[in-house]
Short mmCIF file of C-alpha atoms in Angstrom, two decimals:
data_model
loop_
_atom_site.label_atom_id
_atom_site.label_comp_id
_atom_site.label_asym_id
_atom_site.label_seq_id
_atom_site.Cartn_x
_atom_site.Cartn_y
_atom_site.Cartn_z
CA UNK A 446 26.62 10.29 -28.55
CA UNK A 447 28.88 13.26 -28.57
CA UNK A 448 32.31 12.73 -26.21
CA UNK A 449 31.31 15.63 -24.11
CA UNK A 450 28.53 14.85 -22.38
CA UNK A 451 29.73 11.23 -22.16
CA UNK A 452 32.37 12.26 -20.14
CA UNK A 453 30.31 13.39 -16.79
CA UNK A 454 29.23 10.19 -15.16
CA UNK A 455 25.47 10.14 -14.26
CA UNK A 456 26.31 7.08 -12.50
CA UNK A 457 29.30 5.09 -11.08
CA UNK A 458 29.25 2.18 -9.41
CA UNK A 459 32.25 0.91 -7.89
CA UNK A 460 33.95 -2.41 -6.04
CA UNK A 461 29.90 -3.02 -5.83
CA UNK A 462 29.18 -6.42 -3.81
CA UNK A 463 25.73 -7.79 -2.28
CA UNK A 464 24.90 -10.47 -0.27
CA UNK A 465 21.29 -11.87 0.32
CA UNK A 466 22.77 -14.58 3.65
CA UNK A 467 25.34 -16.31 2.10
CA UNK A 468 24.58 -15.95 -1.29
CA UNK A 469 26.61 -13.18 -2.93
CA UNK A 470 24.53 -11.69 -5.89
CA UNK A 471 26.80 -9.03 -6.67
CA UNK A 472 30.15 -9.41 -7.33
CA UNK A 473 32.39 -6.73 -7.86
CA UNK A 474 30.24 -4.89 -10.11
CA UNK A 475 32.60 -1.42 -11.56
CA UNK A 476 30.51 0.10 -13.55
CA UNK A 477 29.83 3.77 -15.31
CA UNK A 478 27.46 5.36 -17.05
CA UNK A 479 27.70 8.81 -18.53
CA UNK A 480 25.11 11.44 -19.23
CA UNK A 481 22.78 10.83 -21.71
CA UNK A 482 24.18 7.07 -21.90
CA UNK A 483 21.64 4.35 -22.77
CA UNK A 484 22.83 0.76 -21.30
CA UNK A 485 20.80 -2.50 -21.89
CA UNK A 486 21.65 -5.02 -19.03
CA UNK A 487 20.91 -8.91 -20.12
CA UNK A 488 21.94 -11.92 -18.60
CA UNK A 489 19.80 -15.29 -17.62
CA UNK A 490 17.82 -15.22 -14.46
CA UNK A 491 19.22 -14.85 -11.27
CA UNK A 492 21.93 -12.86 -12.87
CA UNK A 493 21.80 -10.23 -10.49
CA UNK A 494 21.12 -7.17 -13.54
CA UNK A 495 17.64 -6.30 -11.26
CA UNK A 496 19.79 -6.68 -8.45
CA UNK A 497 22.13 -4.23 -9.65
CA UNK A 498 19.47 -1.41 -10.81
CA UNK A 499 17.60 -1.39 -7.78
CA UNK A 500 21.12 -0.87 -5.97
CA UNK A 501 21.19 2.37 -8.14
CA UNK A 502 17.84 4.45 -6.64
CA UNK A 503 18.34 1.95 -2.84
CA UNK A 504 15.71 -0.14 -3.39
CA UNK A 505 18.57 -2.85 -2.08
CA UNK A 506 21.25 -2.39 0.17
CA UNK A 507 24.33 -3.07 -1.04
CA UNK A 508 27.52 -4.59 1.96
CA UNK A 509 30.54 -3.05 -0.14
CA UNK A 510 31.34 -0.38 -2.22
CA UNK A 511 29.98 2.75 -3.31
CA UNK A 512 27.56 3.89 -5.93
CA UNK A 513 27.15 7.45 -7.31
CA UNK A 514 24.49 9.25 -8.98
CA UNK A 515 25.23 12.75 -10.04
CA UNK A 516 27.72 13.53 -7.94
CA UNK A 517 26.14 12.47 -4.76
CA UNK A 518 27.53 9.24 -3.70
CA UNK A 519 24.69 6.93 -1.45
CA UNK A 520 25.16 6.32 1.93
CA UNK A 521 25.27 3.03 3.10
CA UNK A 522 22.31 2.52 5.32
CA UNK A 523 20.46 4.96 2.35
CA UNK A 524 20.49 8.25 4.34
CA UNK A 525 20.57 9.97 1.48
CA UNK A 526 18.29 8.18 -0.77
CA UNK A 527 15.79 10.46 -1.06
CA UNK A 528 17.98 12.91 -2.38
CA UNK A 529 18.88 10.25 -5.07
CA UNK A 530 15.63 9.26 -5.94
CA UNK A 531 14.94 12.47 -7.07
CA UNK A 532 17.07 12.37 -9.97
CA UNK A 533 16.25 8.73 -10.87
CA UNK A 534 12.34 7.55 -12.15
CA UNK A 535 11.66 3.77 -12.39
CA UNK A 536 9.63 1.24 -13.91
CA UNK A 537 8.50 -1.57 -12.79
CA UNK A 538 8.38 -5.46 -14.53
CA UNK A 539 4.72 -5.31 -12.73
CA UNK A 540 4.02 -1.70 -13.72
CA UNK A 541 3.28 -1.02 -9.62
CA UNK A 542 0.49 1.13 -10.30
CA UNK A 543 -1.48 2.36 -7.56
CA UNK A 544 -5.07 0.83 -7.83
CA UNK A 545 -7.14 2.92 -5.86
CA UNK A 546 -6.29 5.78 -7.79
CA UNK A 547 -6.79 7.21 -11.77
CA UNK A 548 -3.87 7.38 -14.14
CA UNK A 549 -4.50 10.80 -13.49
CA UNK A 550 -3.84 10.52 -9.66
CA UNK A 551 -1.31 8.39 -10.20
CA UNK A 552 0.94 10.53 -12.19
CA UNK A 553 -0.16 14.08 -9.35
CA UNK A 554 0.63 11.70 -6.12
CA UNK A 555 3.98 12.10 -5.85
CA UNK A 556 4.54 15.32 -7.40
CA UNK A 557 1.85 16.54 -5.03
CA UNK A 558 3.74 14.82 -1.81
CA UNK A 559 7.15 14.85 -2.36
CA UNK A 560 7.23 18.48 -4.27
CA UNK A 561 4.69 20.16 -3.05
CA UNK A 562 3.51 21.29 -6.71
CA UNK A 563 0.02 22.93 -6.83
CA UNK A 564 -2.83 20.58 -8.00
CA UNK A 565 -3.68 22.91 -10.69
CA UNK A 566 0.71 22.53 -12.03
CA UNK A 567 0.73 18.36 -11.37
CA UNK A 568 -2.11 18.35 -13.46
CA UNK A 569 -0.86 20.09 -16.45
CA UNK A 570 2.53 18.36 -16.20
CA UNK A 571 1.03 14.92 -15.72
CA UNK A 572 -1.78 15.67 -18.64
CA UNK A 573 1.73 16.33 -20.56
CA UNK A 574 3.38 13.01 -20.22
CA UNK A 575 0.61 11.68 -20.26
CA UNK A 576 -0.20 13.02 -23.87
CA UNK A 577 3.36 12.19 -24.57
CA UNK A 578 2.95 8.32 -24.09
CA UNK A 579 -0.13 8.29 -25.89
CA UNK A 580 -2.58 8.06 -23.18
CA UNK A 581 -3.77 11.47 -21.89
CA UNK A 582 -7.76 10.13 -23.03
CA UNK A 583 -7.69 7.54 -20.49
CA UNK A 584 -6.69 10.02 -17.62
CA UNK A 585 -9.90 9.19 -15.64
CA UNK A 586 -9.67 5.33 -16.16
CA UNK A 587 -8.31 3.14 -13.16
CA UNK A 588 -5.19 0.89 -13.50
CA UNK A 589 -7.07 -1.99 -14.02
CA UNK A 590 -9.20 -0.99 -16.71
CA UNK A 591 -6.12 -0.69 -18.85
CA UNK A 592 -4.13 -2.92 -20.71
CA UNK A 593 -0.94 -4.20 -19.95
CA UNK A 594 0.65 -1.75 -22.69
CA UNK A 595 -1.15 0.71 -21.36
CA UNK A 596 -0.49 0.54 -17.82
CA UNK A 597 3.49 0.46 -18.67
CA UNK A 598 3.37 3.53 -19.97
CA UNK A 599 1.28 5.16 -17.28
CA UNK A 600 3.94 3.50 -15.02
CA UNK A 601 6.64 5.59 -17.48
CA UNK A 602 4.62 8.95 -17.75
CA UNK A 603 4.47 8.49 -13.67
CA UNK A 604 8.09 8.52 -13.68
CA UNK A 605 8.48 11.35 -15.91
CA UNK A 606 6.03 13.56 -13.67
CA UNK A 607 9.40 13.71 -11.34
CA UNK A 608 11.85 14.93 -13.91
CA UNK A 609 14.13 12.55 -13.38
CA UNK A 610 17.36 12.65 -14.99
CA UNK A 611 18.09 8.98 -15.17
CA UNK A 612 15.47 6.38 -15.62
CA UNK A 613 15.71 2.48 -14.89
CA UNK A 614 14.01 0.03 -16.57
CA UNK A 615 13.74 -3.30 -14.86
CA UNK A 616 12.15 -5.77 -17.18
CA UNK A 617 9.47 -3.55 -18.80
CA UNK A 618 8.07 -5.45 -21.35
CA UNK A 619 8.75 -9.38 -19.42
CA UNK A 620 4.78 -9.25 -18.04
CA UNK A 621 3.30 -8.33 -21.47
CA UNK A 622 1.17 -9.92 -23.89
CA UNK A 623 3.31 -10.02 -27.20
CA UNK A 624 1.15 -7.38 -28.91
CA UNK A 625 1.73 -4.72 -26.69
CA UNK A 626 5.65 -4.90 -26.66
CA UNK A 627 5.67 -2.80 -29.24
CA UNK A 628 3.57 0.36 -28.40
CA UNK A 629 5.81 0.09 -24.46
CA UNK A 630 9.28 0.04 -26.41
CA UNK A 631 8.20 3.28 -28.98
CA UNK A 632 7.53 5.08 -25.97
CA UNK A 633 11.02 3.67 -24.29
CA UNK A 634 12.63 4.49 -27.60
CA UNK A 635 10.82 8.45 -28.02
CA UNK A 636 12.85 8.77 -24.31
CA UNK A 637 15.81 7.52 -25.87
CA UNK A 638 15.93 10.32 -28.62
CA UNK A 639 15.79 12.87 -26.18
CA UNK A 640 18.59 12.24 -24.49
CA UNK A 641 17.35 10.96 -21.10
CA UNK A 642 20.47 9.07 -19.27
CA UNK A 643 18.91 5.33 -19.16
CA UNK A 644 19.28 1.94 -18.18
CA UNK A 645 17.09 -1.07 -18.80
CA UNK A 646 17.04 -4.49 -17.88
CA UNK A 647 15.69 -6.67 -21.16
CA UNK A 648 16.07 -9.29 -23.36
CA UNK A 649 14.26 -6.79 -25.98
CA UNK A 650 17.54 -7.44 -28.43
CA UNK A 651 16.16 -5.41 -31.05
CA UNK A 652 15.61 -2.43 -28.78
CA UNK A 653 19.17 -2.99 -27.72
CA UNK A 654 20.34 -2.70 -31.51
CA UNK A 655 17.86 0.14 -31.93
CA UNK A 656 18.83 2.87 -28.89
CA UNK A 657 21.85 1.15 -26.90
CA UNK A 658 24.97 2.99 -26.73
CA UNK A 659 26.33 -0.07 -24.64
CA UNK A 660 24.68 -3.52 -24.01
CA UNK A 661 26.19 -5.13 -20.74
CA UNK A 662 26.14 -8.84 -20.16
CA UNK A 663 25.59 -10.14 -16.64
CA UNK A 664 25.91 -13.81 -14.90
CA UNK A 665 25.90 -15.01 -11.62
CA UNK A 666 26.53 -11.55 -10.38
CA UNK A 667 29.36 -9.97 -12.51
CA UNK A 668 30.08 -7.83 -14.71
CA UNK A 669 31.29 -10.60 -17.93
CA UNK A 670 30.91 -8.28 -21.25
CA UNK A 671 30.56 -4.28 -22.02
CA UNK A 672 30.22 -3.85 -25.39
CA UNK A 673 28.34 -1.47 -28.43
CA UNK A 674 25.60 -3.70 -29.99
CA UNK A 675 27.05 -4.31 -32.85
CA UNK A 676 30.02 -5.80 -31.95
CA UNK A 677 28.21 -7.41 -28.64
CA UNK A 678 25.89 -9.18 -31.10
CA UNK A 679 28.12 -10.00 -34.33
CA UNK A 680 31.13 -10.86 -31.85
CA UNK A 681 31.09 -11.39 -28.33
CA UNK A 682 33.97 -12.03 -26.80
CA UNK A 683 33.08 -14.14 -24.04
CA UNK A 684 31.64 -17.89 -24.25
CA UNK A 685 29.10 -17.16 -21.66
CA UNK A 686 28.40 -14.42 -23.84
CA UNK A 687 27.89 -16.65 -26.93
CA UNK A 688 26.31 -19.19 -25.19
CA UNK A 689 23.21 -17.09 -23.78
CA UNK A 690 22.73 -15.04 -27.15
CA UNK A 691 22.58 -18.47 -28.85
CA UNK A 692 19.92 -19.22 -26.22
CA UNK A 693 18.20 -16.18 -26.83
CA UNK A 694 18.47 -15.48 -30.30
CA UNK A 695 18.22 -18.67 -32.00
CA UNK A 696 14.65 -19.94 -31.95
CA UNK B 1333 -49.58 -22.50 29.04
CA UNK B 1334 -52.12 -19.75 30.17
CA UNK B 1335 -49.27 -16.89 29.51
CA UNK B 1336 -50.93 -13.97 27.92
CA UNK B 1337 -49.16 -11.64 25.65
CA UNK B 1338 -49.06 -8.41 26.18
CA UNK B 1339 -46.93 -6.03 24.24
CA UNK B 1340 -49.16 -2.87 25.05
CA UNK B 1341 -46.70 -1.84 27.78
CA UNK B 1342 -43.55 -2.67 25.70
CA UNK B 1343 -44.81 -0.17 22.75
CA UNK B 1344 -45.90 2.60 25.44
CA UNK B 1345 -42.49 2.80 26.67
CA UNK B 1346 -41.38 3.40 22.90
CA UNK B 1347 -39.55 6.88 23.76
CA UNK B 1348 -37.61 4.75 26.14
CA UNK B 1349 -36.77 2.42 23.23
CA UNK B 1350 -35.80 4.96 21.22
CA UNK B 1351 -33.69 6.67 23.74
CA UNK B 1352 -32.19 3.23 24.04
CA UNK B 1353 -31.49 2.92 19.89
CA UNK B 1354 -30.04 6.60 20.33
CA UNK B 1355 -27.53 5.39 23.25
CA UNK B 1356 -26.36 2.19 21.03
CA UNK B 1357 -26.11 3.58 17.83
CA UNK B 1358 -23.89 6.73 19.67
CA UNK B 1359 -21.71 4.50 21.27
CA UNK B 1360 -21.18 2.01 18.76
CA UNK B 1361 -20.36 4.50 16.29
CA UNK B 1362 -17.96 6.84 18.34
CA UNK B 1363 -16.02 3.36 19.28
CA UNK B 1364 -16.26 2.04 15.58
CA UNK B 1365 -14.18 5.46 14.50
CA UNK B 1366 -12.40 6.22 17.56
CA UNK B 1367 -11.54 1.97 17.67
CA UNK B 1368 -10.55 1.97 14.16
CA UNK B 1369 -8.20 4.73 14.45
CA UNK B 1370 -5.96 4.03 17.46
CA UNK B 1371 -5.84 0.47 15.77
CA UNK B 1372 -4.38 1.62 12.70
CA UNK B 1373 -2.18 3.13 15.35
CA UNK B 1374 -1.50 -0.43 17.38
CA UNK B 1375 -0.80 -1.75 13.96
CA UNK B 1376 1.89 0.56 12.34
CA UNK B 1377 3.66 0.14 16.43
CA UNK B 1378 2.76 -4.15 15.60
CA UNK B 1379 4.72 -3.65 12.33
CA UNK B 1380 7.56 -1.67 13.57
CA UNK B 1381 10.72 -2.31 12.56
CA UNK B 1382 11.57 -0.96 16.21
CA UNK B 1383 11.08 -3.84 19.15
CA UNK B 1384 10.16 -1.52 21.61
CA UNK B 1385 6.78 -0.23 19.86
CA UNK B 1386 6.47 -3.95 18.66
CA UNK B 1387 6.36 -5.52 21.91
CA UNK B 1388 4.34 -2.81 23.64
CA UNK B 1389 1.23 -3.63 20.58
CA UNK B 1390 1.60 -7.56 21.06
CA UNK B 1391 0.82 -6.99 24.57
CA UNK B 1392 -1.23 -4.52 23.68
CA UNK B 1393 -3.81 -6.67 20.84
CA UNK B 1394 -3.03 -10.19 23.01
CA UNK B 1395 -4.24 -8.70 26.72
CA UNK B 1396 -7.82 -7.39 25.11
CA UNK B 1397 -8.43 -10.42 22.89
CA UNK B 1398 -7.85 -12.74 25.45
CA UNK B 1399 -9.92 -10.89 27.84
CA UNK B 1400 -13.69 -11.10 27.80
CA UNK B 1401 -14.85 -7.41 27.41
CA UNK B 1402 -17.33 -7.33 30.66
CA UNK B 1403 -14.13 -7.82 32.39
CA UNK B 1404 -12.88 -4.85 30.39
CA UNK B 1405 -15.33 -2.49 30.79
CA UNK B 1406 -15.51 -3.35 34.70
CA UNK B 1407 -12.43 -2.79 34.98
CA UNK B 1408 -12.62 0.42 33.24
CA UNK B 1409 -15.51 1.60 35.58
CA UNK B 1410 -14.84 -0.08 38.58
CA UNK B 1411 -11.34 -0.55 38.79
CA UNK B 1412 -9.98 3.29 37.64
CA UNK B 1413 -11.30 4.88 40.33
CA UNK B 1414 -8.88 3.70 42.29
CA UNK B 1415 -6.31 5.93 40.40
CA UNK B 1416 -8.37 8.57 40.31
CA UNK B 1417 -10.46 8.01 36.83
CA UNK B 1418 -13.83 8.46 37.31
CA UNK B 1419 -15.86 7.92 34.45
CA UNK B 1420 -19.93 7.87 33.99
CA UNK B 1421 -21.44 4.61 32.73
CA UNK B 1422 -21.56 5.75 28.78
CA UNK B 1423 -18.29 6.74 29.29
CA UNK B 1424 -16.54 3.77 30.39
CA UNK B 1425 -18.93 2.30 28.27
CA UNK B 1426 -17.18 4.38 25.15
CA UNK B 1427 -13.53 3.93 26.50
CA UNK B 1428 -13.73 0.04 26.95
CA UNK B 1429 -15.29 -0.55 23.24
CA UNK B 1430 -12.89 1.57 21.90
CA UNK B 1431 -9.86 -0.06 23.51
CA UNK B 1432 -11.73 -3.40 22.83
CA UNK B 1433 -12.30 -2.44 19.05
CA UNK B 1434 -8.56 -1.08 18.49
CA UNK B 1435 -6.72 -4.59 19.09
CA UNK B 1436 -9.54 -6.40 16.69
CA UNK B 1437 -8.83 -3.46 14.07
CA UNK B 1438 -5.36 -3.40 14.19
CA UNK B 1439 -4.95 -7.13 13.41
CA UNK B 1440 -7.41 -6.71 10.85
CA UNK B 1441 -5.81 -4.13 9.25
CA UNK B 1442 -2.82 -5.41 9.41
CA UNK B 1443 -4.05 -8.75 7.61
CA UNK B 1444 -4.90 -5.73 4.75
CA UNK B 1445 -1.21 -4.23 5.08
CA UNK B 1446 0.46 -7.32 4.54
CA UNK B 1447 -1.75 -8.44 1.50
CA UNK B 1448 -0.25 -5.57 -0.21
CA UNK B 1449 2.48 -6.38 -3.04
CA UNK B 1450 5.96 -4.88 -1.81
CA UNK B 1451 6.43 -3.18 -5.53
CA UNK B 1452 3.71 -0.73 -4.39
CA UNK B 1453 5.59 0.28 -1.68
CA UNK B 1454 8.71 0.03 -3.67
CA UNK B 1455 7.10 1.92 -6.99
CA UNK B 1456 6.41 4.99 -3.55
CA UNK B 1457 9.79 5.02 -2.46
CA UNK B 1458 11.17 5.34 -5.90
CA UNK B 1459 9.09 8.25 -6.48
CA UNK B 1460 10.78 9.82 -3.13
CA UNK B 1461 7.44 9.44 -0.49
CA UNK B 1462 8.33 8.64 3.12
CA UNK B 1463 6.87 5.79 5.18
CA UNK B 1464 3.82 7.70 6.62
CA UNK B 1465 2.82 9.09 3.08
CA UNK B 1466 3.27 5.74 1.80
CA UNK B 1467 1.08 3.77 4.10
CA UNK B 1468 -1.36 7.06 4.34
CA UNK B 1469 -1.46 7.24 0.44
CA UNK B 1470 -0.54 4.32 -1.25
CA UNK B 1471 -1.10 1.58 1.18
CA UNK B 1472 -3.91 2.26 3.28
CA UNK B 1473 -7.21 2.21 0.95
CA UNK B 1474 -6.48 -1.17 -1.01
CA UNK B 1475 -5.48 -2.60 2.38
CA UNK B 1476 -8.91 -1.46 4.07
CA UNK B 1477 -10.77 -2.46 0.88
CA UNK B 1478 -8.96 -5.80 1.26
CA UNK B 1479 -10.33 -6.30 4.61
CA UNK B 1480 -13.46 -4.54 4.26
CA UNK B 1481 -16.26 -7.29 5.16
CA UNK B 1482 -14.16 -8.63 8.20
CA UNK B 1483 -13.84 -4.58 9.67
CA UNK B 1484 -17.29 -4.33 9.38
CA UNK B 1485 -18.47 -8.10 10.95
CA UNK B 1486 -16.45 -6.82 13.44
CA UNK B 1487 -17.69 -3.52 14.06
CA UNK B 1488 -21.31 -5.39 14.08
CA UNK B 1489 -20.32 -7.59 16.72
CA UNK B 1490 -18.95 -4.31 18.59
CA UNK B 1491 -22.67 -3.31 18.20
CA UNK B 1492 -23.98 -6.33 20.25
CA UNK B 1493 -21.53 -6.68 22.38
CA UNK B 1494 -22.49 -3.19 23.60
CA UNK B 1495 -25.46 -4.29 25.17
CA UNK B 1496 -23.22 -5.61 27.97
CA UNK B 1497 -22.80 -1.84 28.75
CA UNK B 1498 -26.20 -2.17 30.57
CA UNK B 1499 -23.94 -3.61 33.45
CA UNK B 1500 -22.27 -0.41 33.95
CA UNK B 1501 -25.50 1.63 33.62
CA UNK B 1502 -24.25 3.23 30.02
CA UNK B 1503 -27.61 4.30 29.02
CA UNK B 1504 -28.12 1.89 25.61
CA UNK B 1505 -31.02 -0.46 24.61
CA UNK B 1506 -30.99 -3.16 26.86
CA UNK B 1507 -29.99 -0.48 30.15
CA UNK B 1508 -33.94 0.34 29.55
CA UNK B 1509 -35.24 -2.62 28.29
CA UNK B 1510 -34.28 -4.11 31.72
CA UNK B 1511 -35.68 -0.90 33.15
CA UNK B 1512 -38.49 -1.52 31.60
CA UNK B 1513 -38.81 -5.07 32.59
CA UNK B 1514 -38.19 -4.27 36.26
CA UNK B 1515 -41.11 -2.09 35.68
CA UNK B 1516 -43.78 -4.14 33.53
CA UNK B 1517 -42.81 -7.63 34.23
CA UNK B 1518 -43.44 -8.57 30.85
CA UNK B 1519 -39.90 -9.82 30.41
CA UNK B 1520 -41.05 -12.02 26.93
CA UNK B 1521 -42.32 -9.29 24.89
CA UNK B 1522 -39.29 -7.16 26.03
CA UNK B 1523 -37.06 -9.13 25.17
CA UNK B 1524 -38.44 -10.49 21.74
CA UNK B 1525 -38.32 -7.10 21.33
CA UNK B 1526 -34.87 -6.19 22.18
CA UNK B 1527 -33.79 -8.79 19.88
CA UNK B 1528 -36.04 -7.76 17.18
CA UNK B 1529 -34.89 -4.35 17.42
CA UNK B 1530 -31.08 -5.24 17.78
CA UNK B 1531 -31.50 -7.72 14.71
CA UNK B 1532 -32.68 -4.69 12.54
CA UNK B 1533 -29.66 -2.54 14.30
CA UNK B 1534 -27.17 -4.92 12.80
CA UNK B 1535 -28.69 -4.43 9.26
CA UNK B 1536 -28.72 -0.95 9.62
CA UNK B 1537 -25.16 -1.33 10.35
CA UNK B 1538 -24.42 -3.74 7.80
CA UNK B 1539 -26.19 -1.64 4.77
CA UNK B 1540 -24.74 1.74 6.35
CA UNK B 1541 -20.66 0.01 6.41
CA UNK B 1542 -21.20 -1.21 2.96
CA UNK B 1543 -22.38 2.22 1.71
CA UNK B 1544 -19.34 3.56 3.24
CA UNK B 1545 -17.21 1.38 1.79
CA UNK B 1546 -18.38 1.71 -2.01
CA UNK B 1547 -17.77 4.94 -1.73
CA UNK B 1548 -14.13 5.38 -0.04
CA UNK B 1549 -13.22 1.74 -0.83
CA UNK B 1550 -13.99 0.62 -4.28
CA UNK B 1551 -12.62 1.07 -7.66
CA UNK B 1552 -12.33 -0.96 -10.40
CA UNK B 1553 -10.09 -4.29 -10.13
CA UNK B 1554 -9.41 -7.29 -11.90
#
C-alpha cells in the first residue's frame, strides 16, 4: 500500500464507547483506517469487533464519541446515516438475503429504490457483479436454492451493486460448511486486489496473512493490539494476544 | 313424521339464490381487500415506535375483537344516523366487515412482521432503503406468506359471518333465503340449502386464497 492514499482516512473512529444497559461493549475504541486499507478484526466472542463494524454504517448506536466515514462524521441519533450507507456495502454472517426474491432481484432492489437506476442499468450492473463473483448463471435461482458459498457471494455482489467505497465484513465465512470457505474468501480476496477500502470481522487467519494490511485484536471491548500480520502472528505483543492465537491456531 | 320434502320451490327461486351468492361473494371480497389493507395500516400504527399511533391501534384491534360483530354492524347502521351517516344495508354491511376484518388482519400480519429475522431489515438499511420501502419490499411478502393459511381462515370466517348482514337488510344469501322462507314456508329445504350452498362458498374461497397465494406468496424455501 502506497503512503499516499493511506494517508486520507476512509474511516475514523474516535473516544468510541457503547453501552447495551449496563454493560459497556465498547470501550474507548480510537481507531483509523485509510483508503484502500484492508483491516482484519479478531478477538473471542463477545469481543465487541461486530459491535464495532456495525457502529461504522449505524446499524448500532453508539453513547460517546464520534465516527467518520469519508469526511462526513455520523450524527448521533443517525440523521445522517443514509448518507453514510451509501459509501459503505455489508455482509452479513447470515448472508440476509431476501427470500422472496431472485439473486437477480436481489442485487436491482436497492439500486432500483434507493438510486433510482433504470431496470434496464440495475440489470446490467448487477449481471456484472454478479459475473464477477462467479454466479451470473444462477441469476434466476432463489436464495434458498443456493448454497451457502453461493449465497455469500450473492450477499457480496449485492453490496457491490451500490458502489460502495468501503465494505464490512462481519463474520462471512462463520455459517459455512468448510468446503465453501474457500470459493467466499477468493471472491473477498479478488476485492482486496482492487483496492476496495475493507474491513472484516474473521478468524480466517490465513486470509489475514494473505490481504491484511493490519490485523486488529479485540477483547472485552477494546482496542488491545494493531499490528501487520506478520509481526501480529510471529510476535504479538500482548498476552491476551498470545493467549487467543494459541487458542486459535494451535489445534 | 309425515313432513314432506319439497325442494321444488327452493330451486324455482334459484335467480334469487344466485342474486344472494352475487351479494356474499361482493361483499366478502370488497371487505377481504379493503379489511386487509387498512389492517396492514392498524399494524405498522400497532408497531410504532411512536405511543400515540400505538395506543390509538390497541384500542383500535381490542374494541372490535372484543365486540361481537352484529353489535358492530348495528351500530354502524343504526347507531350513525344519529351523526348524520346514513348508509344502505350492503353498505353498512361493507363498512362493518371491513372495520371487523382490519383488527383480525392487522394482528395477523403482525404475527408475520415479527417472524421476520432483524438481519433482513438490517441487510435493507445497509443498502440505504427507508422504513416504508423496507416493510413494502423486503418485509411484507415473506411476512404474508408466513401467515398465509391463518389470513385466509380468517377471511373464510369473514365469509360466514356475513350472513349476519341479513339483519341489516344487506342484500346477501341468507337476506333471501329468509325471504324466501317467509314466502314458501319450507324453512328445511331452505335452509339445508343455505348451508349447502355456503359450505361450497367457503371452498370456493379456500381454493381461490390458495391460488392467490402460490402465485404472489411462494418461492422456494428451505
Amino acid at each position: 500500500m502506497n503512503g499516499t492514499s493511506m494517508s486520507e482516512k476512509a474511516i475514523a473512529m474516535s473516544g468510541v464507547n457503547k453501552w447495551y444497559g449496563h454493560l459497556q461493549v465498547l470501550k474507548g475504541i480510537d481507531l483509523e483506517v485509510g483508503r484502500g486499507e484492508h483491516i482484519v478484526l479478531c478477538g473471542p466472542s463477545g469481543s465487541g469487533k461486530s459491535t464495532l463494524i456495525r457502529c461504522i454504517n449505524h446499524l448500532e448506536e453508539i453513547q460517546q464519541g464520534t465516527v467518520t466515514v469519508n469526511g462526513t462524521t455520523l450524527a448521533q441519533k443517525g440523521g445522517n446515516a443514509d448518507h453514510i450507507r451509501r459509501d459503505v456495502g455489508m455482509v452479513f454472517q447470515q448472508f440476509n438475503l431476501f427470500p422472496h426474491l431472485t439473486v437477480l432481484q436481489n442485487c436491482m432492489l436497492a439500486q432500483r429504490r434507493v438510486r433510482r437506476t433504470p431496470a434496464v442499468e440495475a440489470k446490467e450492473k448487477a449481471m456484472r457483479h454478479l459475473e464477477r463473483v462467479h454466479i451470473a448463471e444462477q441469476a434466476e435461482k432463489y436464495p434458498a436454492q443456493l448454497s451457502g458459498g453461493q449465497q455469500q457471494r450473492v450477499a457480496i455482489a449485492r453490496a457491490l451493486c451500490m458502489d460502495p467505497k468501503i465494505m464490512l465484513f462481519d463474520e462471512p465465512t462463520s455459517a459455512l460448511d468448510p468446503e465453501m470457505v474457500k470459493e467466499v474468501l477468493d471472491t473477498m480476496v479478488s476485492l482486496a486486489d482492487d483496492g476496495i477500502t475493507m474491513i472484516c470481522v474473521t478468524h480466517e487467519m490465513g486470509f489475514a496473512r494473505a490481504v491484511a494490511h493490519r490485523v486488529i485484536f479485540m477483547d472485552r471491548g477494546e482496542i488491545i493490539e494493531s499490528a501487520k500480520p506478520d509481526v501480529f502472528f510471529s510476535n504479538p505483543s500482548h498476552e491476551r494476544t498470545k493467549a487467543f492465537l494459541s487458542q486459535i491456531l494451535n489445534h | 313424521m309425515t313432513y314432506k320434502y319439497d325442494f321444488e320451490p327452493v330451486f324455482a327461486a334459484w335467480p334469487m339464490l344466485v342474486d344472494g351468492i352475487v351479494g356474499t361473494l361482493k361483499m366478502s371480497s370488497l371487505s377481504m381487500v379493503m379489511g386487509l389493507s387498512l389492517g396492514i395500516v392498524f399494524m405498522l400504527m400497532r408497531m410504532s415506535k411512536h405511543r400515540a399511533p400505538r395506543a390509538l391501534a390497541i384500542g383500535y384491534i381490542e374494541m372490535i375483537r372484543n365486540t361481537p360483530i352484529l353489535v358492530q354492524v348495528f351500530f354502524v347502521f343504526f347507531g350513525m344516523p344519529a351523526i348524520g351517516i346514513r348508509l344502505s344495508g350492503e353498505q353498512a354491511a361493507i363498512l362493518a366487515m371491513t372495520l371487523n376484518c382490519a383488527a383480525y388482519a392487522a394482528e395477523i400480519v403482525r404475527g408475520g412482521v415479527q417472524s421476520i429475522r432483524p438481519g433482513q431489515i438490517e441487510a435493507g438499511r445497509a443498502l440505504g432503503m427507508h422504513g416504508l420501502d423496507i416493510y413494502r419490499f423486503i418485509v411484507f411478502r415473506p411476512a404474508i406468506r408466513a401467515v398465509y393459511p391463518a389470513l385466509c381462515s380468517q377471511f373464510i370466517l369473514m365469509m360466514l359471518n356475513s350472513s349476519l348482514m341479513s339483519s341489516v337488510s344487506a342484500e346477501e344469501l341468507t337476506y333471501f333465503a329468509q325471504t324466501l322462507d317467509s314466502q314458501t314456508f319450507r324453512s328445511f329445504e331452505i335452509y339445508l340449502t343455505l348451508g349447502v350452498i355456503y359450505l361450497a362458498l367457503s371452498q370456493f374461497f379456500s381454493i381461490a386464497l390458495g391460488m392467490i397465494g402460490r402465485v404472489y406468496f411462494s418461492y422456494p424455501a428451505k
